[in-house]
Amino acid sequence: MAERNVLGGELGECGVDPVTGYYRTGRCIADEADVGNHSICAVMTEEFLQQQRQVGNDLITPRPEWQFPGLRPGDRWCVVAVRWLQAHAAGVAAPVVLACTHERALEVVPLELLRQYAVDVPDDVGSLQ
């Protein structure tokens, strides 16, 4: 069975440059093996990255041993649902690509809240410059 997004459709690709996802497939597959629930496809912002660093989740520093390149604003990344919700509470939640956000995010974040941060981001973000 195909993985589903929060809208009930097939889960789309979140990002391949850098390659994201708990399984580094480019998709926010968040099955039971992913105890962190890396289900939300978020578009990184400077504010979100700095807030995450402040709470001990450094998404900026490269960690080659974990196949993690470090992130910059504009990168699309599968983030932990609870961390995203914490950023929302702090007023710095990152935009969300709903079609690429796994349905398991709904265990933590209501769809109505995710919709408030929804963006339609093309696969090639370079076209936005």
Backbone as a chain_set.jsonl record, in Angstrom:
{"seq": "MAERNVLGGELGECGVDPVTGYYRTGRCIADEADVGNHSICAVMTEEFLQQQRQVGNDLITPRPEWQFPGLRPGDRWCVVAVRWLQAHAAGVAAPVVLACTHERALEVVPLELLRQYAVDVPDDVGSLQ", "coords": {"N": [[0.843, -1.184, 0.0], [0.526, 2.207, -0.792], [2.183, 5.015, 0.721], [0.429, 7.542, 2.521], [-0.56, 11.004, 2.368], [-1.338, 13.925, 4.431], [-3.642, 14.878, 3.306], [-4.92, 12.748, 2.312], [-4.122, 11.713, -0.081], [-1.643, 10.173, -2.283], [1.603, 10.048, -0.89], [3.797, 12.635, -1.557], [7.05, 13.557, -2.932], [9.354, 15.018, -0.786], [11.987, 16.163, -0.677], [15.107, 16.037, -2.44], [17.52, 17.248, -2.609], [18.965, 18.687, -0.269], [18.862, 15.062, 0.256], [16.115, 13.948, 1.939], [14.157, 12.633, 4.715], [13.406, 10.039, 7.053], [14.313, 7.574, 6.216], [15.973, 8.406, 4.245], [14.937, 8.692, 1.602], [13.837, 10.732, 0.274], [11.244, 11.15, 0.802], [8.754, 11.752, 3.34], [8.35, 9.378, 4.933], [6.859, 7.892, 7.607], [6.794, 5.501, 9.392], [6.102, 2.981, 11.93], [8.652, 2.302, 12.82], [10.001, 4.649, 12.81], [10.396, 6.29, 15.408], [10.601, 8.944, 16.103], [8.857, 10.266, 14.449], [9.173, 11.68, 11.86], [7.531, 13.316, 10.021], [6.581, 15.68, 8.843], [6.776, 17.668, 6.036], [8.703, 20.27, 5.689], [9.538, 23.625, 4.763], [12.522, 25.071, 5.117], [13.238, 27.894, 7.153], [15.136, 30.757, 8.171], [14.469, 31.568, 10.769], [13.142, 29.321, 11.832], [15.21, 27.392, 11.719], [17.098, 28.552, 13.479], [15.633, 28.593, 15.886], [15.265, 25.863, 16.286], [17.904, 25.067, 16.676], [18.405, 26.395, 19.087], [16.813, 24.945, 20.857], [18.155, 22.604, 20.989], [18.171, 21.009, 18.714], [20.004, 20.864, 16.302], [19.911, 21.704, 13.093], [21.493, 22.826, 11.273], [24.292, 22.392, 11.276], [26.469, 20.299, 9.472], [26.385, 16.724, 9.524], [28.027, 14.277, 8.623], [28.28, 11.585, 9.366], [25.707, 10.776, 9.814], [24.577, 10.983, 7.39], [23.808, 13.602, 6.93], [23.593, 16.741, 5.602], [23.443, 19.305, 6.674], [21.325, 22.136, 6.887], [19.799, 24.839, 4.989], [18.022, 27.96, 4.689], [15.125, 27.581, 2.678], [15.592, 24.952, 1.943], [13.927, 21.807, 1.708], [12.666, 19.646, 4.149], [12.104, 16.708, 6.066], [10.646, 16.951, 9.049], [10.458, 16.354, 12.608], [7.316, 15.869, 14.005], [6.527, 16.773, 16.61], [8.593, 18.585, 17.171], [8.131, 20.51, 15.19], [5.653, 21.434, 16.051], [6.409, 22.572, 18.48], [7.93, 24.692, 17.494], [5.901, 26.114, 16.266], [4.472, 26.943, 18.557], [6.35, 28.693, 19.514], [6.179, 30.653, 17.676], [7.501, 30.471, 15.228], [7.113, 28.525, 13.269], [7.884, 26.49, 10.469], [7.007, 26.788, 6.967], [4.732, 24.422, 5.42], [4.558, 21.62, 3.246], [1.839, 20.209, 2.232], [1.052, 18.014, 0.564], [3.237, 16.45, 0.715], [3.547, 15.75, 3.293], [3.406, 13.302, 5.701], [0.632, 11.261, 6.663], [0.786, 10.465, 9.309], [1.581, 12.65, 10.764], [-0.693, 13.81, 11.684], [-1.247, 12.625, 14.075], [-0.119, 14.22, 15.906], [-0.294, 16.935, 15.159], [-3.013, 18.975, 14.357], [-4.876, 18.926, 11.275], [-6.028, 21.36, 10.514], [-4.311, 23.24, 11.623], [-1.898, 22.672, 10.278], [-2.696, 23.391, 7.711], [-2.757, 26.161, 7.929], [-0.143, 26.857, 7.549], [0.474, 26.023, 5.067], [2.14, 25.699, 1.954], [2.77, 25.918, -1.538], [5.25, 24.552, -3.039], [7.536, 24.453, -5.657], [9.289, 21.597, -7.074], [11.823, 22.323, -7.982], [13.344, 24.637, -6.339], [15.004, 26.611, -7.112], [13.886, 28.01, -9.136], [12.483, 29.971, -7.918], [14.047, 32.125, -7.413]], "CA": [[0.0, 0.0, 0.0], [1.3, 3.445, -0.893], [2.128, 5.92, 1.866], [-0.567, 8.589, 2.318], [-0.288, 12.325, 2.945], [-2.374, 14.432, 5.338], [-4.835, 15.183, 2.517], [-5.497, 11.478, 1.902], [-3.561, 11.275, -1.354], [-0.343, 9.513, -2.238], [2.655, 10.895, -0.328], [4.716, 13.185, -2.551], [8.471, 13.684, -2.592], [9.641, 16.26, -0.058], [13.233, 16.77, -1.133], [16.246, 15.179, -2.774], [18.748, 18.047, -2.606], [19.508, 17.392, 0.159], [17.927, 13.94, 0.367], [15.494, 13.969, 3.262], [13.367, 11.484, 5.158], [13.998, 9.146, 8.051], [14.999, 6.525, 5.456], [16.72, 9.098, 3.181], [14.333, 8.343, 0.318], [13.263, 11.943, -0.289], [9.854, 11.214, 1.249], [8.576, 11.778, 4.8], [7.747, 8.119, 5.38], [6.922, 7.885, 9.072], [6.174, 4.275, 9.889], [6.3, 2.74, 13.362], [10.09, 2.25, 13.113], [10.426, 6.042, 12.999], [9.814, 6.697, 16.691], [10.591, 10.404, 16.154], [7.756, 10.762, 13.614], [9.692, 12.678, 10.913], [6.437, 13.253, 9.06], [6.185, 16.972, 8.266], [7.648, 18.22, 4.995], [8.782, 21.7, 5.982], [10.472, 24.448, 4.009], [13.318, 25.716, 6.16], [13.408, 29.342, 7.24], [16.202, 31.1, 9.115], [13.895, 31.606, 12.112], [12.906, 27.944, 12.266], [16.509, 26.755, 11.949], [17.702, 29.106, 14.7], [14.854, 28.131, 17.03], [15.583, 24.451, 16.486], [19.247, 25.014, 17.272], [18.286, 26.852, 20.481], [16.2, 23.899, 21.687], [19.004, 21.419, 20.953], [17.991, 20.248, 17.481], [20.816, 21.598, 15.329], [19.694, 21.273, 11.712], [22.38, 23.63, 10.43], [25.631, 21.801, 11.232], [26.548, 19.024, 8.769], [26.721, 15.51, 10.278], [28.213, 13.253, 7.586], [28.1, 10.243, 9.918], [24.273, 10.486, 9.748], [24.175, 11.383, 6.035], [23.099, 14.866, 7.096], [24.443, 17.788, 5.043], [23.189, 20.634, 7.237], [20.268, 22.767, 6.105], [19.771, 26.283, 4.78], [16.677, 28.424, 4.335], [14.68, 27.149, 1.355], [15.648, 23.494, 1.844], [12.751, 21.061, 2.164], [13.176, 18.614, 5.054], [11.12, 15.999, 6.881], [10.923, 17.276, 10.45], [9.698, 15.681, 13.659], [6.052, 16.58, 14.215], [6.541, 17.465, 17.902], [9.502, 19.738, 17.044], [7.442, 21.528, 14.4], [4.625, 21.995, 16.914], [7.125, 23.444, 19.414], [8.273, 25.907, 16.754], [4.641, 26.856, 16.13], [4.204, 27.576, 19.849], [7.325, 29.783, 19.648], [5.891, 31.642, 16.641], [8.448, 30.387, 14.108], [6.917, 27.283, 12.515], [8.254, 26.534, 9.054], [5.94, 26.446, 6.022], [4.519, 22.982, 5.258], [4.074, 21.126, 1.959], [0.848, 19.223, 2.667], [1.059, 16.815, -0.273], [4.447, 15.69, 1.035], [3.534, 15.525, 4.739], [2.823, 11.987, 5.973], [-0.592, 11.273, 7.466], [1.103, 10.245, 10.72], [1.711, 13.962, 11.41], [-1.984, 14.134, 12.293], [-1.241, 12.103, 15.436], [0.456, 15.267, 16.749], [-0.694, 18.278, 14.721], [-4.287, 18.97, 13.618], [-4.821, 19.342, 9.876], [-6.369, 22.778, 10.423], [-3.098, 24.001, 11.925], [-0.978, 22.483, 9.149], [-3.223, 24.18, 6.582], [-2.398, 27.571, 8.13], [1.249, 27.034, 7.14], [0.626, 25.337, 3.782], [2.721, 26.385, 0.803], [2.938, 25.106, -2.732], [6.638, 24.809, -3.416], [7.952, 23.598, -6.773], [10.42, 20.702, -6.805], [13.046, 23.097, -8.219], [13.178, 25.909, -5.67], [15.851, 27.58, -7.79], [13.031, 28.824, -10.003], [11.895, 31.044, -7.119], [15.009, 33.215, -7.244]], "C": [[0.886, 1.244, 0.0], [1.142, 4.268, 0.386], [1.183, 7.07, 1.534], [-0.126, 9.897, 2.956], [-1.471, 12.77, 3.808], [-3.674, 14.782, 4.621], [-5.525, 13.919, 2.021], [-4.977, 10.951, 0.579], [-2.234, 10.553, -1.169], [0.72, 10.505, -1.755], [3.622, 11.336, -1.416], [6.139, 13.246, -2.034], [8.714, 15.04, -1.941], [10.918, 16.915, -0.574], [14.35, 15.777, -1.387], [17.563, 15.946, -2.843], [18.656, 19.09, -1.5], [18.416, 16.318, 0.277], [17.42, 13.862, 1.797], [14.77, 12.668, 3.57], [14.125, 10.627, 6.143], [14.814, 8.059, 7.36], [15.853, 7.086, 4.322], [16.263, 8.634, 1.789], [13.806, 9.574, -0.406], [11.812, 12.14, 0.119], [9.78, 11.133, 2.771], [7.828, 10.54, 5.277], [7.963, 8.016, 6.882], [6.181, 6.656, 9.594], [6.509, 4.084, 11.365], [7.776, 2.654, 13.746], [10.653, 3.648, 13.36], [9.784, 6.584, 14.273], [9.769, 8.217, 16.842], [9.463, 11.031, 15.362], [8.202, 11.937, 12.747], [8.712, 12.821, 9.744], [6.104, 14.554, 8.345], [7.226, 17.462, 7.269], [7.614, 19.74, 5.147], [9.81, 22.378, 5.088], [11.228, 25.29, 5.035], [13.322, 27.233, 6.009], [14.532, 29.591, 8.239], [15.68, 31.056, 10.55], [13.665, 30.201, 12.666], [14.228, 27.253, 12.595], [17.164, 27.254, 13.233], [16.957, 28.635, 15.951], [15.162, 26.67, 17.324], [16.963, 24.281, 17.123], [19.184, 25.376, 18.755], [17.679, 25.793, 21.395], [16.962, 22.573, 21.594], [18.853, 20.534, 19.741], [18.702, 20.996, 16.352], [20.653, 21.002, 13.939], [20.625, 21.988, 10.74], [23.741, 22.954, 10.227], [25.62, 20.468, 10.488], [26.979, 17.889, 9.703], [26.864, 14.365, 9.275], [27.982, 11.831, 8.095], [26.626, 9.815, 9.934], [23.712, 10.813, 8.37], [23.358, 12.672, 6.078], [23.991, 16.018, 6.66], [24.38, 19.139, 5.753], [22.218, 21.361, 6.313], [20.412, 24.271, 6.039], [18.328, 26.697, 4.505], [16.348, 28.05, 2.884], [14.747, 25.651, 1.161], [14.34, 22.895, 2.332], [13.249, 19.871, 2.958], [12.031, 17.997, 5.848], [11.471, 16.216, 8.348], [10.003, 16.496, 11.383], [8.454, 16.52, 13.981], [6.045, 17.356, 15.533], [7.444, 18.684, 17.855], [8.843, 20.862, 16.261], [6.382, 22.223, 15.256], [5.239, 22.922, 17.965], [7.49, 24.763, 18.736], [7.024, 26.759, 16.535], [4.336, 27.612, 17.422], [5.133, 28.765, 20.085], [7.13, 30.859, 18.582], [6.795, 31.596, 15.428], [8.304, 29.086, 13.311], [7.265, 27.49, 11.047], [7.034, 26.236, 8.185], [5.923, 24.937, 5.76], [4.01, 22.676, 3.851], [3.14, 19.958, 2.271], [0.886, 17.926, 1.871], [2.245, 15.897, 0.033], [4.575, 15.413, 2.531], [2.755, 14.249, 5.028], [1.613, 12.101, 6.897], [-0.326, 11.063, 8.959], [1.323, 11.563, 11.473], [0.438, 14.317, 12.159], [-2.133, 13.536, 13.689], [-0.813, 13.193, 16.423], [-0.106, 16.649, 16.439], [-2.017, 18.19, 13.96], [-4.117, 19.486, 12.19], [-5.111, 20.827, 9.729], [-5.144, 23.659, 10.687], [-2.086, 23.87, 10.791], [-1.412, 23.328, 7.951], [-2.857, 25.663, 6.706], [-0.987, 27.868, 7.632], [1.521, 26.438, 5.757], [1.205, 26.249, 2.711], [2.78, 25.398, -0.353], [4.313, 25.437, -3.282], [7.016, 23.901, -4.577], [9.149, 22.739, -6.395], [11.753, 21.426, -6.977], [12.875, 24.474, -7.597], [14.055, 26.986, -6.287], [15.043, 28.492, -8.712], [12.38, 29.972, -9.243], [12.821, 32.246, -6.989], [14.878, 34.263, -8.303]], "O": [[1.882, 1.305, 0.721], [0.104, 4.222, 1.046], [1.14, 7.526, 0.391], [0.59, 9.903, 3.957], [-2.479, 12.071, 3.9], [-4.704, 14.964, 5.27], [-6.58, 13.989, 1.39], [-5.35, 9.856, 0.159], [-1.767, 10.351, -0.048], [0.727, 11.665, -2.168], [4.2, 10.503, -2.115], [6.4, 13.018, -0.852], [8.328, 16.078, -2.479], [10.92, 18.109, -0.876], [14.519, 14.805, -0.651], [18.609, 15.355, -3.109], [18.312, 20.243, -1.758], [17.227, 16.62, 0.383], [18.198, 13.726, 2.742], [14.779, 11.728, 2.775], [15.349, 10.509, 6.068], [15.873, 7.664, 7.849], [16.398, 6.324, 3.524], [17.064, 8.248, 0.938], [13.38, 9.487, -1.557], [11.214, 13.174, -0.179], [10.636, 10.523, 3.412], [6.799, 10.644, 5.944], [9.095, 8.048, 7.367], [5.093, 6.759, 10.16], [7.138, 4.949, 11.975], [8.117, 2.911, 14.9], [11.666, 3.804, 14.043], [8.753, 7.254, 14.221], [8.976, 8.73, 17.633], [9.137, 12.2, 15.569], [7.685, 13.047, 12.875], [9.042, 12.479, 8.609], [5.407, 14.531, 7.33], [8.396, 17.645, 7.606], [6.639, 20.4, 4.788], [10.817, 21.782, 4.709], [10.639, 26.117, 5.731], [13.398, 27.773, 4.906], [14.839, 28.727, 9.061], [16.366, 30.564, 11.446], [13.959, 29.929, 13.83], [14.349, 26.603, 13.633], [17.723, 26.463, 13.992], [17.583, 28.315, 16.961], [15.302, 26.284, 18.484], [17.151, 23.443, 18.005], [19.835, 24.736, 19.582], [17.998, 25.748, 22.584], [16.479, 21.543, 22.063], [19.358, 19.411, 19.734], [18.064, 21.677, 15.549], [21.186, 19.933, 13.642], [20.551, 21.778, 9.53], [24.273, 22.952, 9.118], [24.836, 19.585, 10.836], [27.835, 18.079, 10.567], [25.937, 13.574, 9.095], [27.538, 10.967, 7.339], [26.329, 8.627, 10.054], [22.496, 10.91, 8.205], [22.362, 12.822, 5.37], [25.033, 16.257, 7.271], [25.183, 20.026, 5.462], [22.288, 21.212, 5.093], [21.043, 24.898, 6.889], [17.505, 25.863, 4.128], [17.182, 28.185, 1.989], [14.042, 25.112, 0.309], [13.718, 23.413, 3.259], [14.148, 19.157, 2.511], [11.1, 18.694, 6.251], [12.488, 15.714, 8.827], [8.924, 16.046, 10.996], [8.544, 17.728, 14.201], [5.593, 18.5, 15.56], [7.11, 19.717, 18.434], [8.974, 22.033, 16.619], [6.229, 23.443, 15.198], [4.648, 23.948, 18.303], [7.369, 25.829, 19.341], [7.086, 27.986, 16.61], [3.982, 28.79, 17.383], [4.767, 29.724, 20.763], [7.836, 31.868, 18.583], [6.862, 32.563, 14.67], [9.282, 28.603, 12.739], [6.975, 28.536, 10.465], [6.129, 25.518, 8.61], [6.948, 24.263, 5.863], [3.145, 23.378, 3.327], [3.598, 18.848, 2.541], [0.764, 16.846, 2.449], [2.254, 14.724, -0.343], [5.598, 14.899, 2.983], [1.59, 14.124, 4.651], [1.583, 12.937, 7.799], [-1.148, 11.455, 9.786], [1.256, 11.583, 12.702], [0.48, 15.04, 13.154], [-3.055, 13.905, 14.416], [-1.1, 13.109, 17.617], [-0.363, 17.439, 17.347], [-2.13, 17.411, 13.014], [-3.307, 20.378, 11.936], [-4.495, 21.492, 8.896], [-4.968, 24.697, 10.048], [-1.48, 24.863, 10.388], [-0.575, 23.91, 7.262], [-2.669, 26.341, 5.696], [-0.672, 29.018, 7.326], [2.673, 26.359, 5.329], [0.815, 27.409, 2.578], [2.833, 24.185, -0.148], [4.51, 26.476, -3.913], [6.832, 22.687, -4.486], [9.928, 23.096, -5.512], [12.699, 21.186, -6.227], [12.332, 25.38, -8.229], [13.86, 28.168, -6.005], [15.466, 29.604, -9.028], [11.784, 30.857, -9.858], [12.399, 33.291, -6.493], [15.62, 35.245, -8.295]]}, "num_chains": 1, "name": "protein.A"}
